[in-house]
Tab-separated table of C-alpha atoms in Angstrom:
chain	number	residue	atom	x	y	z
A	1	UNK	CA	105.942	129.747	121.061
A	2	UNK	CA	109.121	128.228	119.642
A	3	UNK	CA	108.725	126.373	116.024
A	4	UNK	CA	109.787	122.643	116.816
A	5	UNK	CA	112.349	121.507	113.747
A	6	UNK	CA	112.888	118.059	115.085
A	7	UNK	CA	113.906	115.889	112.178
A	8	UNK	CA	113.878	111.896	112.174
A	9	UNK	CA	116.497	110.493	109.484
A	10	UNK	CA	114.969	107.649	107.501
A	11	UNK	CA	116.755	104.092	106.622
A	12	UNK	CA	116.770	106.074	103.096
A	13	UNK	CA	119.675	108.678	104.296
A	14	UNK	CA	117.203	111.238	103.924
A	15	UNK	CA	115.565	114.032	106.658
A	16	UNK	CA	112.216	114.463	107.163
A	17	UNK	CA	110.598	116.737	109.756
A	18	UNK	CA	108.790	115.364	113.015
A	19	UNK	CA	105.807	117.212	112.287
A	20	UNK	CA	103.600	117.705	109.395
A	21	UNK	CA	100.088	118.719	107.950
A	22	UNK	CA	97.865	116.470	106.567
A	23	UNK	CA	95.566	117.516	103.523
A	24	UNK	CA	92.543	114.632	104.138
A	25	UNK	CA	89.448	116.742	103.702
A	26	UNK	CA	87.118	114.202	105.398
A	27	UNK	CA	85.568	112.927	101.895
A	28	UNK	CA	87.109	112.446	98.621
A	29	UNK	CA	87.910	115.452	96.690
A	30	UNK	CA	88.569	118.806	98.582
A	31	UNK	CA	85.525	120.651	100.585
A	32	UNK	CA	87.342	124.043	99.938
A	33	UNK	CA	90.385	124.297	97.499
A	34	UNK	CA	90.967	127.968	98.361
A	35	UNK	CA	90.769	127.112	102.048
A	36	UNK	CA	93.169	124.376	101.466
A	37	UNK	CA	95.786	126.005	99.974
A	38	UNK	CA	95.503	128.994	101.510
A	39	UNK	CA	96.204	126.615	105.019
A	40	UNK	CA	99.043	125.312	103.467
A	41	UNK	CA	100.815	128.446	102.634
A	42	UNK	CA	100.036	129.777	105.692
A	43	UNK	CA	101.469	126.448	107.092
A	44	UNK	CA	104.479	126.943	105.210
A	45	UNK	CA	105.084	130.279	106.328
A	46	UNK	CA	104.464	129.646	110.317
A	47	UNK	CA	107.425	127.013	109.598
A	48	UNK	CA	105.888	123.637	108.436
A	49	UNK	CA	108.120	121.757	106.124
A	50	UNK	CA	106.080	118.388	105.502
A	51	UNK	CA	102.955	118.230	103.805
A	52	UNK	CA	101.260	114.689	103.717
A	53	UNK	CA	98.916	113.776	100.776
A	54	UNK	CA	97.236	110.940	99.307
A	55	UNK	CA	95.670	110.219	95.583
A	56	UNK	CA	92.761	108.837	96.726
A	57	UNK	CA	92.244	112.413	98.515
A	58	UNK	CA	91.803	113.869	95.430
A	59	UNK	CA	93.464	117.209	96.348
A	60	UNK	CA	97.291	116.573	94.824
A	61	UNK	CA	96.456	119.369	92.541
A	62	UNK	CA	95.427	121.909	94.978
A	63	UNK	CA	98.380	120.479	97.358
A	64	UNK	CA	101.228	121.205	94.696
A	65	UNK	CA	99.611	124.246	93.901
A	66	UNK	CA	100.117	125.813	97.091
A	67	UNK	CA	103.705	124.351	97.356
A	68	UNK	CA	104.404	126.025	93.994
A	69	UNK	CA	102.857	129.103	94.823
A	70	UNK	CA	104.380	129.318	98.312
A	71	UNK	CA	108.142	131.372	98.797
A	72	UNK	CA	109.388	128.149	100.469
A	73	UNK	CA	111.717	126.652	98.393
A	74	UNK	CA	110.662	123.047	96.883
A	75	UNK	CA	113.841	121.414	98.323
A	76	UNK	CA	112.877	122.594	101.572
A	77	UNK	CA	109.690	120.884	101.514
A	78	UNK	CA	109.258	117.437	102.705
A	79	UNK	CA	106.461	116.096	100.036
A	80	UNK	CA	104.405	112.638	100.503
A	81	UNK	CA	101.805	111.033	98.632
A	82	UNK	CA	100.014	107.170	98.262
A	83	UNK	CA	99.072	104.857	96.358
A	84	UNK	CA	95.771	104.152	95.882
A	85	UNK	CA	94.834	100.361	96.395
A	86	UNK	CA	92.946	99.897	92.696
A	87	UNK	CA	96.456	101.455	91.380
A	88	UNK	CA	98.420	98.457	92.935
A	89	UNK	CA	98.610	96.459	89.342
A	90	UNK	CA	99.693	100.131	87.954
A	91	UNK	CA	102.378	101.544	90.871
A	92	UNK	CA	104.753	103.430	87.873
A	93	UNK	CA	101.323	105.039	86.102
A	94	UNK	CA	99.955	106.263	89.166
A	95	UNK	CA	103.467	107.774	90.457
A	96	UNK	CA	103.775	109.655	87.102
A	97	UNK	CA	99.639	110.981	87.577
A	98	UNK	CA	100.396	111.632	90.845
A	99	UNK	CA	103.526	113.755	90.003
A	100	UNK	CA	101.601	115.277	87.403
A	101	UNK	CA	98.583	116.277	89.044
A	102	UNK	CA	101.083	117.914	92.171
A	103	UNK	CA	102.850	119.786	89.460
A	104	UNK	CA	106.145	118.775	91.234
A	105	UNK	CA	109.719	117.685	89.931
A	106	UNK	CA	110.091	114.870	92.551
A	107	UNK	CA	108.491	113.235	95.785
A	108	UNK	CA	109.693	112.847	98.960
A	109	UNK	CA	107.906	109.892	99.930
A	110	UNK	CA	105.470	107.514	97.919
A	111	UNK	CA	103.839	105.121	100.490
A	112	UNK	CA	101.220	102.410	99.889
A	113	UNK	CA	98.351	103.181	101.394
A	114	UNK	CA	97.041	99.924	102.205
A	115	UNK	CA	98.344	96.631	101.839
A	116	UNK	CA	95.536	95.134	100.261
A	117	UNK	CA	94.896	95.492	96.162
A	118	UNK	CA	91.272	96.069	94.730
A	119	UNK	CA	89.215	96.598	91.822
A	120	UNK	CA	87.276	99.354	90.679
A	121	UNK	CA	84.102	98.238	92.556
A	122	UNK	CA	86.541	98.137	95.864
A	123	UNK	CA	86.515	94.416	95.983
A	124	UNK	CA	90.270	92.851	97.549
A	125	UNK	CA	92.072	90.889	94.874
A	126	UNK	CA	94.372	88.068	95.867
A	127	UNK	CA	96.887	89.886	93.112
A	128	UNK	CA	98.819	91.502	93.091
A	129	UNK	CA	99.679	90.917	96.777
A	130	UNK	CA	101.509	93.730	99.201
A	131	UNK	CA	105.373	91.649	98.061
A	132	UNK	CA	104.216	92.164	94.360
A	133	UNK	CA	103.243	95.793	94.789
A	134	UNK	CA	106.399	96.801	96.979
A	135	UNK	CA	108.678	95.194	94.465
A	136	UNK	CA	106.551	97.536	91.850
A	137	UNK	CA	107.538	100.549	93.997
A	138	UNK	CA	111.374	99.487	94.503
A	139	UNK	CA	111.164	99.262	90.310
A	140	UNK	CA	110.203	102.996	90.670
A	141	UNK	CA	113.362	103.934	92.728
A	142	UNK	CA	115.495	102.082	90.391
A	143	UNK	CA	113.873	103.771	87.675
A	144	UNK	CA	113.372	107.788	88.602
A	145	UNK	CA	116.378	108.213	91.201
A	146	UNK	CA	115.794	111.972	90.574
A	147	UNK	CA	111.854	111.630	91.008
A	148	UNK	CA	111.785	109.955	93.873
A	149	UNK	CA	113.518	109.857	97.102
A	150	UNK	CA	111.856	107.498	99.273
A	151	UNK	CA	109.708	104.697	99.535
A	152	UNK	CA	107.339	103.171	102.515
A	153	UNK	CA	104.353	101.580	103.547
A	154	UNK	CA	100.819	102.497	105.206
A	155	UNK	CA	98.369	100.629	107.951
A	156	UNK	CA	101.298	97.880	108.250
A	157	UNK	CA	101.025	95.714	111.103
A	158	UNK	CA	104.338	93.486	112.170
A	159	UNK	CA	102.059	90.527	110.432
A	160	UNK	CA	101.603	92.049	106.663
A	161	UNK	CA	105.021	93.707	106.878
A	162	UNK	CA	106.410	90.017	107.397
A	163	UNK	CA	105.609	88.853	103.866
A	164	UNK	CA	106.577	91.898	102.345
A	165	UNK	CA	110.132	91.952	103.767
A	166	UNK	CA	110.506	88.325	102.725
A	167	UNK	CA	111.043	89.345	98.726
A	168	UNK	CA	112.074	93.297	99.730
A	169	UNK	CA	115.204	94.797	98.363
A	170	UNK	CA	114.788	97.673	100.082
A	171	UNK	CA	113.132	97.528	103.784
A	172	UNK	CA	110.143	100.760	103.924
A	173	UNK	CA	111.447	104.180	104.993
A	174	UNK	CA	108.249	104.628	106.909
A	175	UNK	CA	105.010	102.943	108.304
A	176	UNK	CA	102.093	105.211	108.454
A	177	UNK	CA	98.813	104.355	110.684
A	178	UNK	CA	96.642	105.540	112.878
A	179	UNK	CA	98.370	106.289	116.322
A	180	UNK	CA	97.218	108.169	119.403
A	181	UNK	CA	96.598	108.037	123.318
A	182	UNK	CA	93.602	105.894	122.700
A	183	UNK	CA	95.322	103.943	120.211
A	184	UNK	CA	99.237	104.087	121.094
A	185	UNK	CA	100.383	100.846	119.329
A	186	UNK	CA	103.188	100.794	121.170
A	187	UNK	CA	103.958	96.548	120.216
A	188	UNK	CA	103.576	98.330	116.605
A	189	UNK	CA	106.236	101.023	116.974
A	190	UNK	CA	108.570	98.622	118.775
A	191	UNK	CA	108.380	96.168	116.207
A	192	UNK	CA	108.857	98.517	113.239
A	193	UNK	CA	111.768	100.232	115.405
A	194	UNK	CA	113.774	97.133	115.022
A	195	UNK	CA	113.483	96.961	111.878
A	196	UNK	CA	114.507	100.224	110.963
A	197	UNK	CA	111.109	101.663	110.063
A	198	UNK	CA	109.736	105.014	111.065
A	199	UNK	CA	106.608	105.253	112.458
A	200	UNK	CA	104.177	108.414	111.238
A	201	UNK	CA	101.271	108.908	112.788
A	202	UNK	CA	97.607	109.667	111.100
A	203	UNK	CA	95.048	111.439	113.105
A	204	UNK	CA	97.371	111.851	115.984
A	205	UNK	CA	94.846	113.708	117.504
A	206	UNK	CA	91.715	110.919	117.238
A	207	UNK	CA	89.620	110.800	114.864
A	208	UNK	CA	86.273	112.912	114.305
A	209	UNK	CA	84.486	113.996	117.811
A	210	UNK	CA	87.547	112.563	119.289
A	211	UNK	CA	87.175	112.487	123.359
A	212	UNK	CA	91.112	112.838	124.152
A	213	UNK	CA	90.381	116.821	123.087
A	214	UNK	CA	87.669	117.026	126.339
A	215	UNK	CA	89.720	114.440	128.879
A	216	UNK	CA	90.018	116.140	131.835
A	217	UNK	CA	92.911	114.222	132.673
A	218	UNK	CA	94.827	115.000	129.858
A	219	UNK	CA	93.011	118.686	130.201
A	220	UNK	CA	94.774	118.917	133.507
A	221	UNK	CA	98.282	118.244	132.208
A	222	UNK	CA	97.880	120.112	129.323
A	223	UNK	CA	97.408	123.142	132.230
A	224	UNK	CA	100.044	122.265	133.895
A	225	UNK	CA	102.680	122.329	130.749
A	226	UNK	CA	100.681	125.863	130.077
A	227	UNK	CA	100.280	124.451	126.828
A	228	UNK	CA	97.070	123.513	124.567
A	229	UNK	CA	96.031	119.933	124.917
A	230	UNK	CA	96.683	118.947	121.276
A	231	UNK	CA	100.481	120.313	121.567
A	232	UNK	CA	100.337	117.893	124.841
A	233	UNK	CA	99.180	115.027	122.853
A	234	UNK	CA	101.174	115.520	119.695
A	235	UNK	CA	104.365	116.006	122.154
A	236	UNK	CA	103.729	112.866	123.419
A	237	UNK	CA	104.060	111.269	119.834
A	238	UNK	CA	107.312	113.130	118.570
A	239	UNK	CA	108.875	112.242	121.990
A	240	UNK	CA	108.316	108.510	121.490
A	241	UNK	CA	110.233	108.977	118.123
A	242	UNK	CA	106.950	109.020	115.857
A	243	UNK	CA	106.288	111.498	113.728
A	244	UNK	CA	102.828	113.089	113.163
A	245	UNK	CA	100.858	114.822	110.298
A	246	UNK	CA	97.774	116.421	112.145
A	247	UNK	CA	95.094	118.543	110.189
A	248	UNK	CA	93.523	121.741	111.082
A	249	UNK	CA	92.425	124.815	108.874
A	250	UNK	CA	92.354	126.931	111.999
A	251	UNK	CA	95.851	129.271	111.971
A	252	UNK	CA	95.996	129.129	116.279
A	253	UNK	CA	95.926	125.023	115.892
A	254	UNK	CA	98.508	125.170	113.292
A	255	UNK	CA	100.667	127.210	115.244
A	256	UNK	CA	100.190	124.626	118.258
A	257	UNK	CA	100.645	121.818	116.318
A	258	UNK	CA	104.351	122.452	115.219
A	259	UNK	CA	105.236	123.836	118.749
A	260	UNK	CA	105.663	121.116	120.815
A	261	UNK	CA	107.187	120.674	124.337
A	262	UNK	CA	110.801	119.741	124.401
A	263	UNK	CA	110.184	117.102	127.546
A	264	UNK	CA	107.470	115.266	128.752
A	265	UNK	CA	107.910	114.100	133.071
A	266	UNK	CA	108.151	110.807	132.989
A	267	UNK	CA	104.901	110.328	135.520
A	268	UNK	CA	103.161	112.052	132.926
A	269	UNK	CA	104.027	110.383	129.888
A	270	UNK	CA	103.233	107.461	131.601
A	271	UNK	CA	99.861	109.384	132.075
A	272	UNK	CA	99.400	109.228	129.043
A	273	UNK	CA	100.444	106.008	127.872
A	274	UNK	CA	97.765	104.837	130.091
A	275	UNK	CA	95.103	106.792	128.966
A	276	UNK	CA	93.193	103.547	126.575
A	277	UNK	CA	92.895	101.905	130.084
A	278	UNK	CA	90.275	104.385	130.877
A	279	UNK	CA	86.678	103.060	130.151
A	280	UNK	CA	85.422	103.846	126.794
A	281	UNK	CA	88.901	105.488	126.006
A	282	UNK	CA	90.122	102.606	123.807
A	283	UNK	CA	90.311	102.779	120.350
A	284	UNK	CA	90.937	100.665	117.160
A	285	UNK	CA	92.056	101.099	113.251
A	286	UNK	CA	89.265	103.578	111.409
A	287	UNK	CA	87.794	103.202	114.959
A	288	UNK	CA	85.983	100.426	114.006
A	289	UNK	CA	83.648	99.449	116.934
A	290	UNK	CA	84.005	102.743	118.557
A	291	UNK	CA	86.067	101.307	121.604
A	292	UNK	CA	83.234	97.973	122.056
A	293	UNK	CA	84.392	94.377	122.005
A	294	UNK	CA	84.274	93.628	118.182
A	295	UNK	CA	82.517	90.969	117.070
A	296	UNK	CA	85.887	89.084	114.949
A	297	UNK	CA	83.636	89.934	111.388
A	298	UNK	CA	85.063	93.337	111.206
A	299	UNK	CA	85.994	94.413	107.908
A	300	UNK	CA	88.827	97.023	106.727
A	301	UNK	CA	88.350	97.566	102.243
A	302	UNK	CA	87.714	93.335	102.509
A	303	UNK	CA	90.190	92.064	104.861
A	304	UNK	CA	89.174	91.380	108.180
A	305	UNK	CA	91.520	92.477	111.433
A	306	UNK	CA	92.934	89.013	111.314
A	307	UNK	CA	94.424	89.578	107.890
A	308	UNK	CA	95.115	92.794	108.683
A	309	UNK	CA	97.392	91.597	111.770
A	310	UNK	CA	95.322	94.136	113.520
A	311	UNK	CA	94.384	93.814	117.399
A	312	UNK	CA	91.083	92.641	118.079
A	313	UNK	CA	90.132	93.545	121.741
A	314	UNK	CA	89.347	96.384	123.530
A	315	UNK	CA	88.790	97.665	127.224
A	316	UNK	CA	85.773	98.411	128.451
């Protein structure tokens, strides 16, 4: 299988690779640290050049390690981490931890995770508000030009970005949220297109006991591209110009993930595209609701999808 080293350029100038791993362990703080980083240098080694992180992960140190320990140059490595939403009235102290704790020179990309702040008891705070913390991160560009390369935003929606881009200096490198074939937010990726925003997609794949793995329509194609179906699906997602950070500890999957088809036929991308039609198939942010009509009280860290700018139907 052929290593895909598809790059998307970023309104930043700078490169970063189509396909990466993601380090979320399923609960805070890693399950396995040798596991991890023995994935990731084995990642690195197979040809993966973008590792995706997060603070409130709580596996930056084992993530750096790894990078540090691996014989892939640093420069060669495409590096991202969050912020954490209690951090949002303390963006510069928890770049510097975060830098720290990854044991690395510089970041490639610092997102915010979420747009909404909390406190410590993970209650939303009307302050400081998504404009206030992105002018906090612009203030770290300024600041550590040689620490930091790039700076973007996570679980967006063309509503929150809207405020944000009202006081902005500099418009996000990337938006990062949950995209897949039961959740293609294709309004989403159009609207953040325009604007000169890459989209990156989490759990590209669905998320836990996710049913696109078992679709026998998607099963089907994946036969005929002689291909696994998660290099199908994640295919599917680099084609449409998004880039995608799937996890897996298993060294086959890994090698799937980053080998992706060149082309997609047209009848079956559209295939796909029209997969969330399917009964039961439709999906929504954290998979809230678990594809049934939500109720309009559903809540995301405090904000409901309203705030959120999040859609708020499904098909049954």
């Amino acid at each position: 299988m052929t290593i895909t080293t598809t790059t998307f350029k970023l309104n930043s100038g700078h490169e970063m690779p189509a396909v990466g791993l993601g380090t979320w362990q399923g609960k805070f703080g890693s399950d396995d640290s040798a596991l991890l980083k023995s994935t990731i240098k084995f990642a690195l080694t197979t040809g993966y050049r973008f590792i995706d992180t997060a603070a409130v992960y709580e596996v930056e140190a084992e993530v750096g390690q790894a990078i540090n320990e691996s014989e892939v140059p640093r420069e060669d490595i495409f590096v991202v981490t969050k912020l954490w939403n209690t951090m949002h009235d303390k963006v510069e102290e928890a770049f510097l931890r975060s830098l720290d704790t990854l044991g690395l020179d510089y970041l490639d990309l610092y997102l915010m995770h979420w747009p909404m702040a909390m406190d410590a008891q993970r209650n939303p705070l009307d302050h400081p508000t998504p404009a206030e913390t992105w002018l906090a991160m612009e203030s770290l560009l300024k600041k550590y030009p040689t620490k930091l390369r790039s700076i973007g935003v996570s679980n967006f929606s063309p509503k929150t970005i809207k405020d944000l881009l009202a006081v902005a200096t500099i418009v996000p490198a990337v938006n990062q949220v949950e995209l897949h074939p039961m959740l293609p937010q294709f309004d989403l990726v159009d609207a953040f297109d325009k604007l000169g925003i890459r989209t990156m997609a989490y759990s590209p794949l669905g998320q836990f006991d996710s049913p696109l793995l078992t679709d026998p329509d998607l099963l089907a194609l994946a036969a005929k591209y002689n291909v696994p179906i998660g290099t199908l699906i994640l295919s599917w997602s680099v084609l449409r110009g998004v880039a995608v950070i799937p996890k897996s500890t298993n060294k086959e999957r890994l090698v799937n993930n980053i080998s992706l088809l060149p082309e997609i036929a047209p009848e079956d991308k559209k295939a796909i595209d029209e997969l969330h039609k399917k009964k039961n198939m439709h999906r929504r942010l954290c998979q809230v609701g678990n594809g049934t009509r939500p109720t309009g009280n559903d809540i995301v860290f405090g904000w409901t999808y309203e705030q959120l700018g999040w859609e708020t139907f499904s098909v049954e």
